[in-house]
Tab-separated table of C-alpha atoms in Angstrom:
chain	number	residue	atom	x	y	z
A	103	MET	CA	21.524	20.025	-60.026
A	104	SER	CA	24.629	20.366	-57.931
A	105	LYS	CA	27.025	17.553	-57.322
A	106	GLN	CA	26.014	17.385	-53.701
A	107	SER	CA	22.329	16.991	-54.325
A	108	SER	CA	22.844	14.336	-56.965
A	109	HIS	CA	24.876	12.437	-54.431
A	110	HIS	CA	21.980	12.693	-52.023
A	111	ARG	CA	19.567	11.470	-54.608
A	112	ARG	CA	21.715	8.479	-55.447
A	113	LYS	CA	21.964	7.577	-51.784
A	114	SER	CA	18.295	8.031	-51.188
A	115	GLU	CA	17.352	5.855	-54.111
A	116	VAL	CA	19.364	3.056	-52.657
A	117	ASN	CA	17.335	3.370	-49.492
A	118	HIS	CA	13.994	3.727	-51.218
A	119	SER	CA	13.468	7.220	-49.974
A	120	THR	CA	13.305	10.703	-51.301
A	121	THR	CA	15.434	13.707	-50.681
A	122	CYS	CA	14.064	16.429	-48.533
A	123	ASP	CA	12.019	19.009	-50.388
A	124	SER	CA	12.679	21.682	-47.864
A	125	THR	CA	15.343	23.440	-49.899
A	126	ILE	CA	15.242	27.010	-48.844
A	127	GLN	CA	14.682	29.190	-51.837
A	128	GLY	CA	17.721	31.041	-52.980
A	129	GLU	CA	20.075	28.742	-51.141
A	130	GLU	CA	22.232	26.109	-52.719
A	131	ARG	CA	22.431	24.024	-49.544
A	132	GLN	CA	20.059	21.159	-49.190
A	133	ILE	CA	19.136	19.848	-45.762
A	134	PRO	CA	19.614	16.079	-45.670
A	135	SER	CA	16.294	14.320	-45.183
A	136	ILE	CA	15.568	12.136	-42.212
A	137	ASP	CA	15.784	9.109	-44.475
A	138	ILE	CA	19.314	9.987	-45.444
A	139	LEU	CA	20.332	10.538	-41.853
A	140	LYS	CA	18.834	7.185	-40.938
A	141	ALA	CA	20.655	5.531	-43.814
A	142	GLN	CA	23.885	7.041	-42.575
A	143	LYS	CA	23.151	5.708	-39.131
A	144	LEU	CA	22.529	2.239	-40.553
A	145	ASP	CA	25.835	2.405	-42.431
A	146	GLU	CA	27.558	3.299	-39.209
A	147	ILE	CA	25.984	0.367	-37.364
A	148	ASN	CA	26.759	-2.068	-40.165
A	149	GLU	CA	30.356	-0.933	-40.150
A	150	ILE	CA	30.576	-1.809	-36.456
A	151	LEU	CA	28.875	-5.151	-36.993
A	152	THR	CA	31.075	-6.217	-39.915
A	153	ALA	CA	34.353	-5.304	-38.254
A	154	PRO	CA	36.617	-8.303	-37.443
A	155	LYS	CA	35.981	-7.637	-33.774
A	156	ILE	CA	32.755	-5.920	-32.753
A	157	ASN	CA	33.335	-2.820	-30.685
A	158	ILE	CA	30.641	-3.223	-28.042
A	159	ASP	CA	31.119	0.275	-26.658
A	160	ARG	CA	30.553	1.832	-30.052
A	161	LEU	CA	27.563	-0.385	-30.623
A	162	ARG	CA	26.075	0.575	-27.293
A	163	GLU	CA	26.661	4.225	-28.069
A	164	ALA	CA	24.913	3.836	-31.403
A	165	THR	CA	21.744	2.672	-29.652
A	166	MET	CA	21.654	5.871	-27.654
A	167	THR	CA	22.453	8.456	-30.275
A	168	LYS	CA	19.870	9.905	-32.623
A	169	TYR	CA	17.607	7.429	-34.459
A	170	GLY	CA	18.767	4.611	-32.208
A	171	LEU	CA	19.033	1.369	-34.103
A	172	VAL	CA	16.668	2.762	-36.753
A	173	ASN	CA	14.584	-0.356	-37.386
A	174	ASP	CA	13.598	-3.747	-36.013
A	175	GLU	CA	15.795	-5.564	-38.492
A	176	THR	CA	18.843	-3.980	-36.884
A	177	ARG	CA	17.492	-4.388	-33.359
A	178	ILE	CA	17.176	-8.137	-33.908
A	179	LYS	CA	20.859	-8.220	-34.843
A	180	VAL	CA	22.160	-5.863	-32.179
A	181	TRP	CA	20.151	-6.549	-29.016
A	182	PRO	CA	21.340	-10.181	-28.717
A	183	ILE	CA	24.939	-9.026	-29.088
A	184	LEU	CA	24.536	-6.414	-26.357
A	185	LEU	CA	22.809	-8.917	-24.101
A	186	GLY	CA	25.429	-11.571	-24.760
A	187	ILE	CA	22.949	-14.133	-26.052
A	188	GLU	CA	23.911	-14.112	-29.699
A	189	GLN	CA	25.795	-17.405	-29.645
A	190	LEU	CA	23.088	-19.019	-27.561
A	191	TYR	CA	20.469	-18.062	-30.055
A	192	LYS	CA	22.453	-19.299	-33.036
A	193	GLU	CA	22.794	-22.675	-31.381
A	194	GLU	CA	19.157	-22.673	-30.435
A	195	VAL	CA	18.185	-22.181	-34.036
A	196	GLN	CA	20.494	-24.960	-35.182
A	197	GLN	CA	19.504	-27.461	-32.554
A	198	SER	CA	15.908	-26.637	-31.930
A	199	ASN	CA	14.756	-29.817	-33.623
A	200	ASP	CA	16.863	-32.076	-31.483
A	201	TYR	CA	14.952	-32.308	-28.237
A	202	LYS	CA	17.023	-35.216	-27.019
A	203	LYS	CA	19.856	-32.859	-26.217
A	204	VAL	CA	19.127	-31.610	-22.747
A	205	SER	CA	20.953	-28.389	-22.359
A	206	LEU	CA	20.285	-24.772	-21.658
A	207	VAL	CA	20.579	-24.164	-25.352
A	208	ASN	CA	17.274	-25.699	-26.250
A	209	SER	CA	15.623	-25.440	-22.887
A	210	TYR	CA	13.115	-22.867	-24.017
A	211	GLU	CA	12.088	-24.991	-26.966
A	212	LYS	CA	11.646	-27.923	-24.623
A	213	TYR	CA	9.800	-25.870	-22.065
A	214	LYS	CA	7.539	-24.434	-24.708
A	215	SER	CA	6.714	-27.831	-26.145
A	216	ASP	CA	5.321	-29.028	-22.830
A	217	ARG	CA	1.933	-27.332	-22.704
A	218	GLN	CA	0.765	-29.200	-19.654
A	219	TRP	CA	3.730	-28.090	-17.640
A	220	ILE	CA	3.449	-24.463	-18.774
A	221	LYS	CA	-0.184	-24.366	-17.718
A	222	TYR	CA	0.827	-25.788	-14.370
A	223	ALA	CA	3.627	-23.270	-13.829
A	224	GLN	CA	1.394	-20.389	-14.910
A	225	LYS	CA	-1.098	-21.325	-12.224
A	226	GLN	CA	1.238	-22.405	-9.484
A	227	HIS	CA	3.887	-19.676	-9.536
A	228	LYS	CA	3.645	-17.321	-6.593
A	229	ASP	CA	3.217	-14.265	-8.826
A	230	ALA	CA	0.820	-16.115	-11.128
A	231	GLN	CA	-2.308	-14.132	-10.261
A	232	GLN	CA	-0.628	-10.777	-10.662
A	233	ILE	CA	0.918	-11.811	-13.950
A	234	GLU	CA	-2.423	-13.021	-15.246
A	235	LYS	CA	-4.088	-9.721	-14.351
A	236	ASP	CA	-1.385	-7.752	-16.117
A	237	ILE	CA	-1.347	-10.011	-19.171
A	238	LEU	CA	-5.076	-9.375	-19.560
A	239	ARG	CA	-4.309	-5.657	-19.706
A	240	SER	CA	-1.194	-6.006	-21.855
A	241	LEU	CA	-0.487	-4.998	-25.445
A	242	ASN	CA	-3.171	-2.340	-25.501
A	243	SER	CA	-1.093	0.756	-25.840
A	244	PHE	CA	1.755	-0.097	-28.186
A	245	ASP	CA	1.240	1.454	-31.583
A	246	VAL	CA	2.200	-1.753	-33.369
A	247	CYS	CA	-0.563	-3.609	-31.507
A	248	GLN	CA	-3.318	-1.312	-32.652
A	249	GLU	CA	-3.939	-3.332	-35.779
A	250	PHE	CA	-3.805	-6.724	-34.108
A	251	THR	CA	-6.842	-8.895	-34.597
A	252	LYS	CA	-8.394	-10.441	-31.521
A	253	SER	CA	-6.763	-13.783	-32.173
A	254	THR	CA	-3.345	-12.261	-32.834
A	255	LYS	CA	-3.521	-10.347	-29.586
A	256	GLN	CA	-4.605	-13.508	-27.805
A	257	LEU	CA	-1.673	-15.414	-29.268
A	258	LYS	CA	0.816	-12.668	-28.370
A	259	ARG	CA	-0.517	-12.542	-24.833
A	260	GLU	CA	-0.029	-16.284	-24.518
A	261	GLN	CA	3.535	-15.934	-25.726
A	262	LEU	CA	4.094	-13.070	-23.314
A	263	SER	CA	2.844	-15.197	-20.460
A	264	ASN	CA	5.049	-18.109	-21.582
A	265	ILE	CA	8.157	-15.966	-21.612
A	266	ILE	CA	7.466	-14.320	-18.248
A	267	THR	CA	6.718	-17.585	-16.492
A	268	GLY	CA	9.648	-19.218	-18.282
A	269	VAL	CA	12.134	-16.615	-17.042
A	270	LEU	CA	10.820	-16.652	-13.467
A	271	VAL	CA	10.746	-20.425	-13.289
A	272	LYS	CA	14.153	-20.732	-14.902
A	273	SER	CA	15.549	-18.534	-12.154
A	274	THR	CA	14.872	-21.383	-9.756
A	275	ARG	CA	17.728	-23.146	-11.509
A	276	PRO	CA	20.206	-20.339	-11.988
A	277	GLU	CA	22.962	-22.659	-13.100
A	278	GLY	CA	20.956	-23.513	-16.185
A	279	GLY	CA	19.367	-26.720	-17.305
A	280	HIS	CA	15.739	-27.417	-17.916
A	281	PRO	CA	13.590	-25.462	-15.478
A	282	LYS	CA	11.101	-28.255	-15.226
A	283	CYS	CA	10.180	-29.866	-11.960
A	284	ARG	CA	7.645	-32.601	-11.380
A	285	LEU	CA	4.004	-31.596	-11.584
A	286	ASP	CA	3.330	-32.624	-8.013
A	287	GLU	CA	6.339	-30.725	-6.700
A	288	ASP	CA	6.077	-27.213	-5.318
A	289	LEU	CA	7.853	-24.739	-7.521
A	290	PRO	CA	11.033	-23.809	-5.740
A	291	GLN	CA	11.511	-20.122	-4.952
A	292	GLY	CA	13.463	-18.480	-7.725
A	293	ASN	CA	15.681	-15.452	-7.369
A	294	LEU	CA	13.751	-13.356	-9.852
A	295	HIS	CA	10.391	-11.919	-8.826
A	296	TYR	CA	7.735	-10.278	-10.931
A	297	PHE	CA	6.956	-6.569	-10.688
A	298	GLN	CA	4.165	-4.691	-12.430
A	299	GLY	CA	5.688	-3.185	-15.521
A	300	TYR	CA	7.915	-6.162	-16.232
A	301	HIS	CA	5.285	-7.341	-18.675
A	302	ASP	CA	5.779	-4.073	-20.604
A	303	VAL	CA	9.502	-4.652	-20.820
A	304	VAL	CA	8.978	-8.197	-22.054
A	305	SER	CA	6.295	-6.998	-24.483
A	306	VAL	CA	8.870	-4.852	-26.250
A	307	LEU	CA	11.225	-7.818	-26.517
A	308	LEU	CA	8.488	-10.132	-27.741
A	309	LEU	CA	7.175	-7.694	-30.332
A	310	THR	CA	10.644	-6.943	-31.637
A	311	LEU	CA	12.455	-10.257	-31.365
A	312	GLY	CA	9.685	-12.843	-31.445
A	313	GLU	CA	9.002	-15.466	-28.804
A	314	ASN	CA	12.171	-17.585	-28.803
A	315	LEU	CA	14.782	-14.891	-29.016
A	316	GLY	CA	12.518	-12.749	-26.839
A	317	PHE	CA	12.740	-15.351	-24.099
A	318	TYR	CA	16.539	-15.357	-24.060
A	319	ALA	CA	16.649	-11.576	-24.183
A	320	ALA	CA	14.167	-11.298	-21.300
A	321	ASP	CA	16.137	-13.852	-19.335
A	322	ALA	CA	19.442	-12.034	-19.842
A	323	LEU	CA	17.940	-8.614	-19.166
A	324	SER	CA	16.245	-9.845	-16.000
A	325	ARG	CA	19.481	-11.169	-14.607
A	326	THR	CA	21.416	-7.993	-15.419
A	327	THR	CA	19.982	-4.610	-16.337
A	328	ILE	CA	16.691	-4.748	-14.461
A	329	ARG	CA	17.696	-7.190	-11.747
A	330	ASP	CA	17.240	-4.620	-8.967
A	331	TYR	CA	13.539	-4.458	-9.737
A	332	MET	CA	13.256	-8.226	-9.712
A	333	LEU	CA	14.395	-8.898	-6.184
A	334	THR	CA	11.824	-9.974	-3.599
A	335	ASN	CA	11.112	-6.341	-2.717
A	336	PHE	CA	12.288	-2.855	-3.619
A	337	GLU	CA	14.086	-2.189	-0.357
A	338	GLY	CA	17.091	-4.191	-1.459
A	339	GLY	CA	17.801	-2.710	-4.857
A	340	VAL	CA	15.473	-0.005	-6.054
A	341	MET	CA	15.344	2.278	-3.029
A	342	PRO	CA	19.126	2.566	-2.622
A	343	LEU	CA	19.343	3.176	-6.368
A	344	MET	CA	16.851	6.040	-6.101
A	345	LYS	CA	18.878	7.613	-3.326
A	346	LEU	CA	22.024	7.259	-5.375
A	347	LEU	CA	20.297	8.780	-8.379
A	348	MET	CA	19.250	11.864	-6.448
A	349	GLN	CA	22.751	12.259	-5.122
A	350	LEU	CA	24.215	11.959	-8.599
A	351	LEU	CA	21.819	14.566	-9.929
A	352	LYS	CA	22.835	16.882	-7.155
A	353	GLU	CA	26.522	16.313	-7.827
A	354	MET	CA	26.013	17.089	-11.466
A	355	ASN	CA	24.156	20.247	-10.563
A	356	PHE	CA	21.580	19.107	-13.010
A	357	GLN	CA	18.751	21.638	-13.139
A	358	TRP	CA	16.323	18.800	-12.832
A	359	SER	CA	17.656	17.903	-9.443
A	360	ASN	CA	16.420	21.115	-7.905
A	361	ALA	CA	13.117	20.846	-9.654
A	362	SER	CA	12.476	17.284	-8.653
A	363	LEU	CA	13.639	17.844	-5.098
A	364	THR	CA	11.261	20.736	-4.667
A	365	LEU	CA	8.567	18.741	-6.321
A	366	ALA	CA	8.910	15.541	-4.474
A	367	CYS	CA	10.088	16.396	-0.983
A	368	HIS	CA	11.359	12.857	-0.952
A	369	ASN	CA	13.308	10.826	-3.405
A	370	HIS	CA	10.775	8.096	-3.964
A	371	LEU	CA	8.931	10.089	-6.532
A	372	SER	CA	11.771	9.655	-8.939
A	373	PHE	CA	10.778	6.031	-9.203
A	374	PRO	CA	7.853	6.542	-11.557
A	375	TYR	CA	9.829	9.133	-13.487
A	376	THR	CA	12.658	6.776	-14.150
A	377	SER	CA	11.102	3.383	-14.259
A	378	SER	CA	7.833	3.762	-16.031
A	379	LEU	CA	8.177	2.721	-19.604
A	380	GLN	CA	6.456	4.787	-22.196
A	381	PRO	CA	5.627	2.046	-24.637
A	382	GLN	CA	4.604	4.309	-27.490
A	383	ASN	CA	7.944	6.052	-27.405
A	384	GLN	CA	9.827	2.840	-26.834
A	385	ILE	CA	8.556	1.143	-29.887
A	386	LYS	CA	8.884	4.096	-32.219
A	387	ILE	CA	12.567	4.709	-31.493
B	238	MET	CA	-16.347	31.925	-4.817
B	239	SER	CA	-13.798	33.367	-2.478
B	240	LYS	CA	-10.585	31.407	-2.597
B	241	LYS	CA	-9.156	28.386	-4.319
B	242	GLN	CA	-8.758	25.268	-2.309
B	243	PHE	CA	-6.310	22.474	-2.925
B	244	LEU	CA	-6.956	18.882	-1.945
B	245	LYS	CA	-4.782	15.831	-2.273
B	246	MET	CA	-6.522	12.484	-2.542
B	247	VAL	CA	-5.230	8.961	-2.897
B	248	ILE	CA	-6.892	5.880	-4.332
B	249	LEU	CA	-5.880	2.544	-2.859
B	250	GLY	CA	-6.909	-1.032	-3.439
B	251	ASP	CA	-5.876	-4.356	-4.894
B	252	SER	CA	-4.512	-4.740	-8.381
B	253	GLY	CA	-7.185	-4.750	-11.068
B	254	VAL	CA	-10.098	-3.395	-8.999
B	255	GLY	CA	-10.404	-0.414	-11.339
B	256	LYS	CA	-8.572	2.422	-9.601
B	257	THR	CA	-7.142	3.818	-12.809
B	258	THR	CA	-10.413	3.485	-14.695
B	259	LEU	CA	-12.293	5.260	-11.892
B	260	LEU	CA	-9.884	8.145	-12.071
B	261	GLN	CA	-9.949	8.174	-15.850
B	262	GLN	CA	-13.742	8.271	-15.833
B	263	TYR	CA	-13.897	10.996	-13.233
B	264	VAL	CA	-11.315	13.260	-14.808
B	265	THR	CA	-11.902	12.735	-18.522
B	266	GLN	CA	-15.443	11.293	-18.598
B	267	LYS	CA	-14.039	8.523	-20.700
B	268	ALA	CA	-13.202	5.007	-19.711
B	269	THR	CA	-12.098	2.378	-22.142
B	270	GLY	CA	-11.587	-0.456	-19.703
B	271	ASN	CA	-8.256	-0.927	-21.436
B	272	SER	CA	-6.063	0.808	-18.923
B	273	LYS	CA	-2.560	-0.438	-18.263
B	274	PRO	CA	-1.390	-1.588	-14.866
B	275	THR	CA	-0.243	1.444	-12.886
B	276	ILE	CA	3.471	1.393	-12.271
B	277	GLY	CA	4.599	3.163	-9.137
B	278	ALA	CA	2.061	5.937	-8.985
B	279	ASP	CA	0.370	8.425	-11.210
B	280	PHE	CA	-1.864	11.385	-10.620
B	281	GLN	CA	-4.466	13.530	-12.290
B	282	LYS	CA	-5.875	16.941	-11.546
B	283	LYS	CA	-9.390	18.200	-11.682
B	284	GLU	CA	-11.046	21.450	-10.805
B	285	VAL	CA	-14.471	21.198	-9.227
B	286	MET	CA	-16.968	23.423	-7.485
B	287	VAL	CA	-17.903	22.261	-4.024
B	288	ASP	CA	-20.457	24.370	-2.141
B	289	ASN	CA	-19.703	27.407	-4.251
B	290	GLN	CA	-16.034	27.005	-3.710
B	291	GLN	CA	-13.510	26.277	-6.406
B	292	VAL	CA	-11.425	23.268	-5.452
B	293	ASN	CA	-8.337	21.879	-7.154
B	294	LEU	CA	-8.169	18.166	-6.712
B	295	GLN	CA	-4.921	16.295	-7.091
B	296	ILE	CA	-5.825	12.632	-7.171
B	297	TRP	CA	-3.143	9.978	-6.802
B	298	ASP	CA	-3.521	6.625	-8.441
B	299	THR	CA	-1.337	3.904	-6.995
B	300	ALA	CA	-0.019	0.507	-8.062
B	301	GLY	CA	-1.967	-2.429	-6.704
B	302	GLN	CA	0.857	-4.954	-6.532
B	303	GLU	CA	2.072	-5.620	-3.023
B	304	LYS	CA	5.663	-5.159	-4.096
B	305	PHE	CA	4.986	-1.480	-4.804
B	306	GLN	CA	3.449	-0.748	-1.443
B	307	SER	CA	6.648	0.329	0.269
B	308	LEU	CA	7.068	2.914	-2.476
B	309	GLY	CA	3.404	3.837	-2.347
B	310	TYR	CA	3.687	4.932	1.248
B	311	ALA	CA	5.663	7.930	0.112
B	312	PHE	CA	2.646	9.122	-1.834
B	313	TYR	CA	0.235	8.854	1.084
B	314	ARG	CA	1.752	11.711	3.042
B	315	GLY	CA	-0.331	14.843	3.147
B	316	ALA	CA	-3.413	13.225	1.636
B	317	ASP	CA	-6.631	14.995	2.604
B	318	SER	CA	-8.816	12.084	1.680
B	319	CYS	CA	-8.435	8.424	0.814
B	320	ALA	CA	-10.566	6.129	-1.320
B	321	LEU	CA	-10.392	2.420	-0.522
B	322	VAL	CA	-11.474	0.557	-3.626
B	323	PHE	CA	-12.471	-3.070	-4.061
B	324	ASP	CA	-14.015	-5.074	-6.864
B	325	ILE	CA	-17.510	-6.375	-6.021
B	326	THR	CA	-16.773	-9.486	-8.090
B	327	ASN	CA	-13.617	-10.284	-6.129
B	328	HIS	CA	-14.066	-11.072	-2.455
B	329	LYS	CA	-10.348	-11.119	-1.763
B	330	SER	CA	-10.086	-7.485	-2.809
B	331	PHE	CA	-12.780	-6.668	-0.244
B	332	GLU	CA	-10.999	-8.584	2.505
B	333	ASN	CA	-7.843	-6.616	1.770
B	334	LEU	CA	-9.512	-3.253	2.517
B	335	ALA	CA	-8.439	-3.583	6.142
B	336	MET	CA	-4.839	-4.042	5.059
B	337	TRP	CA	-4.957	-0.996	2.785
B	338	LYS	CA	-6.581	1.117	5.474
B	339	LYS	CA	-4.016	0.055	8.039
B	340	GLY	CA	-1.123	0.769	5.684
B	341	PHE	CA	-2.537	4.196	4.965
B	342	ILE	CA	-3.017	5.134	8.597
B	343	GLU	CA	0.458	3.961	9.518
B	344	ASN	CA	2.144	5.882	6.760
B	345	ALA	CA	0.075	8.965	6.030
B	346	SER	CA	-0.059	10.196	9.629
B	347	PRO	CA	-3.612	11.378	9.071
B	348	GLY	CA	-4.172	12.835	12.527
B	349	ASP	CA	-7.405	11.746	14.126
B	350	VAL	CA	-8.146	8.453	12.411
B	351	ASN	CA	-11.807	8.436	13.450
B	352	THR	CA	-12.624	11.613	11.606
B	353	TYR	CA	-10.359	11.005	8.632
B	354	PRO	CA	-12.272	11.269	5.333
B	355	PHE	CA	-12.133	7.747	3.981
B	356	VAL	CA	-14.541	6.613	1.299
B	357	VAL	CA	-15.083	2.979	0.375
B	358	ILE	CA	-15.861	2.255	-3.255
B	359	GLY	CA	-17.190	-1.082	-4.479
B	360	ASN	CA	-16.446	-0.958	-8.185
B	361	LYS	CA	-17.553	-2.966	-11.241
B	362	LEU	CA	-21.282	-2.630	-10.707
B	363	ASP	CA	-21.568	-3.417	-14.412
B	364	LYS	CA	-20.585	-6.988	-13.530
B	365	GLU	CA	-23.432	-7.402	-11.073
B	366	VAL	CA	-23.995	-10.996	-12.228
B	367	ASN	CA	-20.597	-12.003	-10.903
B	368	ARG	CA	-20.987	-10.220	-7.587
B	369	GLN	CA	-19.189	-11.853	-4.643
B	370	VAL	CA	-19.537	-9.065	-2.091
B	371	THR	CA	-23.056	-8.048	-1.041
B	372	SER	CA	-23.877	-4.403	-0.422
B	373	GLN	CA	-24.946	-5.348	3.064
B	374	GLU	CA	-21.613	-6.953	3.846
B	375	ALA	CA	-19.748	-3.921	2.559
B	376	ARG	CA	-21.953	-1.459	4.434
B	377	GLN	CA	-21.442	-3.406	7.635
B	378	TRP	CA	-17.678	-3.218	7.210
B	379	CYS	CA	-17.901	0.530	6.644
B	380	LYS	CA	-20.063	0.909	9.728
B	381	ASP	CA	-17.650	-1.098	11.839
B	382	ASN	CA	-14.771	1.017	10.602
B	383	GLY	CA	-16.065	4.367	11.748
B	384	ASP	CA	-19.083	4.984	9.533
B	385	ILE	CA	-17.158	5.337	6.305
B	386	PRO	CA	-19.384	6.429	3.418
B	387	TYR	CA	-19.907	3.585	0.935
B	388	TYR	CA	-20.409	3.921	-2.808
B	389	GLU	CA	-21.037	1.299	-5.429
B	390	THR	CA	-19.770	2.417	-8.776
B	391	SER	CA	-19.191	1.354	-12.311
B	392	ALA	CA	-16.125	3.143	-13.603
B	393	LEU	CA	-16.842	1.684	-17.008
B	394	GLU	CA	-20.455	2.875	-17.236
B	395	ASN	CA	-19.975	6.002	-15.136
B	396	ILE	CA	-22.342	5.084	-12.326
B	397	SER	CA	-21.908	7.068	-9.094
B	398	VAL	CA	-18.287	7.937	-9.892
B	399	ASP	CA	-18.820	11.685	-9.551
B	400	SER	CA	-20.722	11.366	-6.307
B	401	ALA	CA	-18.030	9.229	-4.699
B	402	PHE	CA	-15.287	11.715	-5.487
B	403	LEU	CA	-17.472	14.638	-4.530
B	404	GLU	CA	-18.119	13.021	-1.180
B	405	MET	CA	-14.382	12.733	-0.659
B	406	ALA	CA	-13.888	16.400	-1.498
B	407	LYS	CA	-16.725	17.548	0.715
B	408	THR	CA	-15.688	15.654	3.815
B	409	ALA	CA	-12.085	16.634	3.278
B	410	LEU	CA	-13.023	20.307	3.027
B	411	LYS	CA	-15.107	20.079	6.149
B	412	ARG	CA	-12.217	18.615	8.029
B	413	GLY	CA	-9.861	21.185	6.602
B	414	THR	CA	-6.942	20.459	4.369
B	415	GLN	CA	-3.586	19.932	5.966
B	416	ASN	CA	-1.794	20.127	2.772
B	417	ALA	CA	0.554	22.903	1.935
B	418	LEU	CA	3.649	20.936	1.156
B	419	PHE	CA	3.032	18.980	-1.967
B	420	SER	CA	3.574	20.598	-5.264
B	421	LEU	CA	3.810	18.524	-8.345
B	422	PRO	CA	3.713	18.789	-12.077
B	423	GLU	CA	0.647	18.194	-14.205
B	424	SER	CA	1.229	14.531	-14.739
B	425	ILE	CA	3.894	11.895	-14.497
B	426	GLY	CA	4.563	8.577	-16.148
B	427	GLY	CA	2.652	5.446	-15.366
B	428	ALA	CA	-0.817	4.855	-16.665
B	429	GLY	CA	-1.320	8.540	-17.379
B	430	GLY	CA	0.989	8.844	-20.300
B	431	ALA	CA	3.864	11.103	-21.145
B	432	ILE	CA	5.863	12.907	-18.552
B	433	LYS	CA	4.897	16.524	-18.474
B	434	LEU	CA	6.795	18.948	-16.381
B	435	ASN	CA	4.915	22.173	-16.413
B	436	ASN	CA	2.450	23.982	-14.277
B	437	PHE	CA	4.756	26.510	-12.816
B	438	GLU	CA	1.763	28.079	-11.158
B	439	ASP	CA	1.144	25.111	-8.976
B	440	ARG	CA	4.757	24.774	-8.044
B	441	GLY	CA	4.897	28.341	-6.837
B	442	GLY	CA	1.580	28.177	-5.111
B	443	ALA	CA	1.524	24.848	-3.460
B	444	GLY	CA	5.214	24.931	-2.731
B	445	ALA	CA	4.629	27.688	-0.208
B	446	LYS	CA	6.009	26.874	3.172
B	447	GLY	CA	3.591	26.355	5.961
B	448	GLY	CA	2.337	23.892	8.469
B	449	ALA	CA	-1.118	22.551	8.854
B	450	GLY	CA	-2.931	25.747	8.037
B	451	LYS	CA	-5.289	26.094	5.134
B	452	LYS	CA	-3.540	27.033	2.000
B	453	LYS	CA	-4.266	30.196	0.128
B	454	LYS	CA	-3.371	30.256	-3.493
B	455	ASN	CA	-5.001	33.406	-4.711
B	456	GLY	CA	-1.688	35.208	-4.636
B	457	THR	CA	0.026	33.215	-7.349
B	458	CYS	CA	-2.715	32.335	-9.727
B	459	CYS	CA	-6.002	33.408	-11.277
């Protein structure tokens, strides 16, 4: 066995995988297996994470290049960093038992512990009915949910509903603090509004990060990346974005631009192309 | 079997009334009742024979949430027929038919509204025990709104689904399609699944320029 292939074997053993068998007969060269490539990717990510100062740009790039973040273990480490909630979560974990401390840090734990109030918010929120309908149809198509028992799915759906309501209600107090208002009070209008499909986004966060961290991730994501979709309507954020997108495609002379323009006759069609999440693909990254 | 016809249809109605399941049942003869909420819009194609004529149906499924309606309007344009769907176990969804119809008329520019091929579908017949909208009530509404044909269906158990869609195709054909502008790929994201950009045939055919005349496709396909 050549030096190169023994190196591959050593590396693969470390990662509990096997080298690729697809050695072409008569050729010395061995194609690295997917496992090895993934291991290399993990090394690369770990190198970024263990550096004295984390290079966010490199980290972001790593999520988009081949194999993404490879596995959930890495996603749990990296997503909070990219969303800027890492510190928050660390503190949450440390202080979650001390409910006397009223601060944003443990607000989700507090919120979650008050079942009566959650039930109230889930009924009273202006998007409550729509959310309930979508929750009932949630978690059906993700591959990781296929093996869920009825009770597990039920539990996950409850958590999903908790997070969604939690984020929307929290947005009524954008400066932070406990989102709770009195039970006889009307919920004040928040600045984040539900849209169909949001539950899919949050599902991915819940399934990957768990309920607590999932809440903070959903909250951060809602206020930043997908904020345009969460305004009162689409006229304010989404429509202008679609127009901009078409213009950008044109400028880039992207072959797709012509195709989609011919196809759609109007730019709105690009909305489902760009915004609809394909859960199966999302989760398998 | 002279020429191929092309019809564009849209399905409208409140969230959760079963629009996606109806379409799924009609196109694939399978309905799990586990469909996801439709995001934006989605569409399916089906080839049927209507009165000895081969017809290509392009059926648009839309999102039920109010927030998506402004986007949905873009999909109404050029529709040859429109299904207004409600859930017989949900009276609110029945009351909203007027709103959906109005939105469609205002945005699809369907020409003569009185002869436009609407169909009203009361879905979820399999949940008869929970019925909140009587057939009589629904029929009366249809009568008052220009004698719209009314169908009660169960998308889940495949009751009357075919006949409802066939009715839409028939009345649309009678009226004559106005559609020569829309040309789209096989399927897009949303409830339907993966994005597929193919069907060059349709792009070439249906992309042909032209006004309100009937579209002939026999040049580019078959």
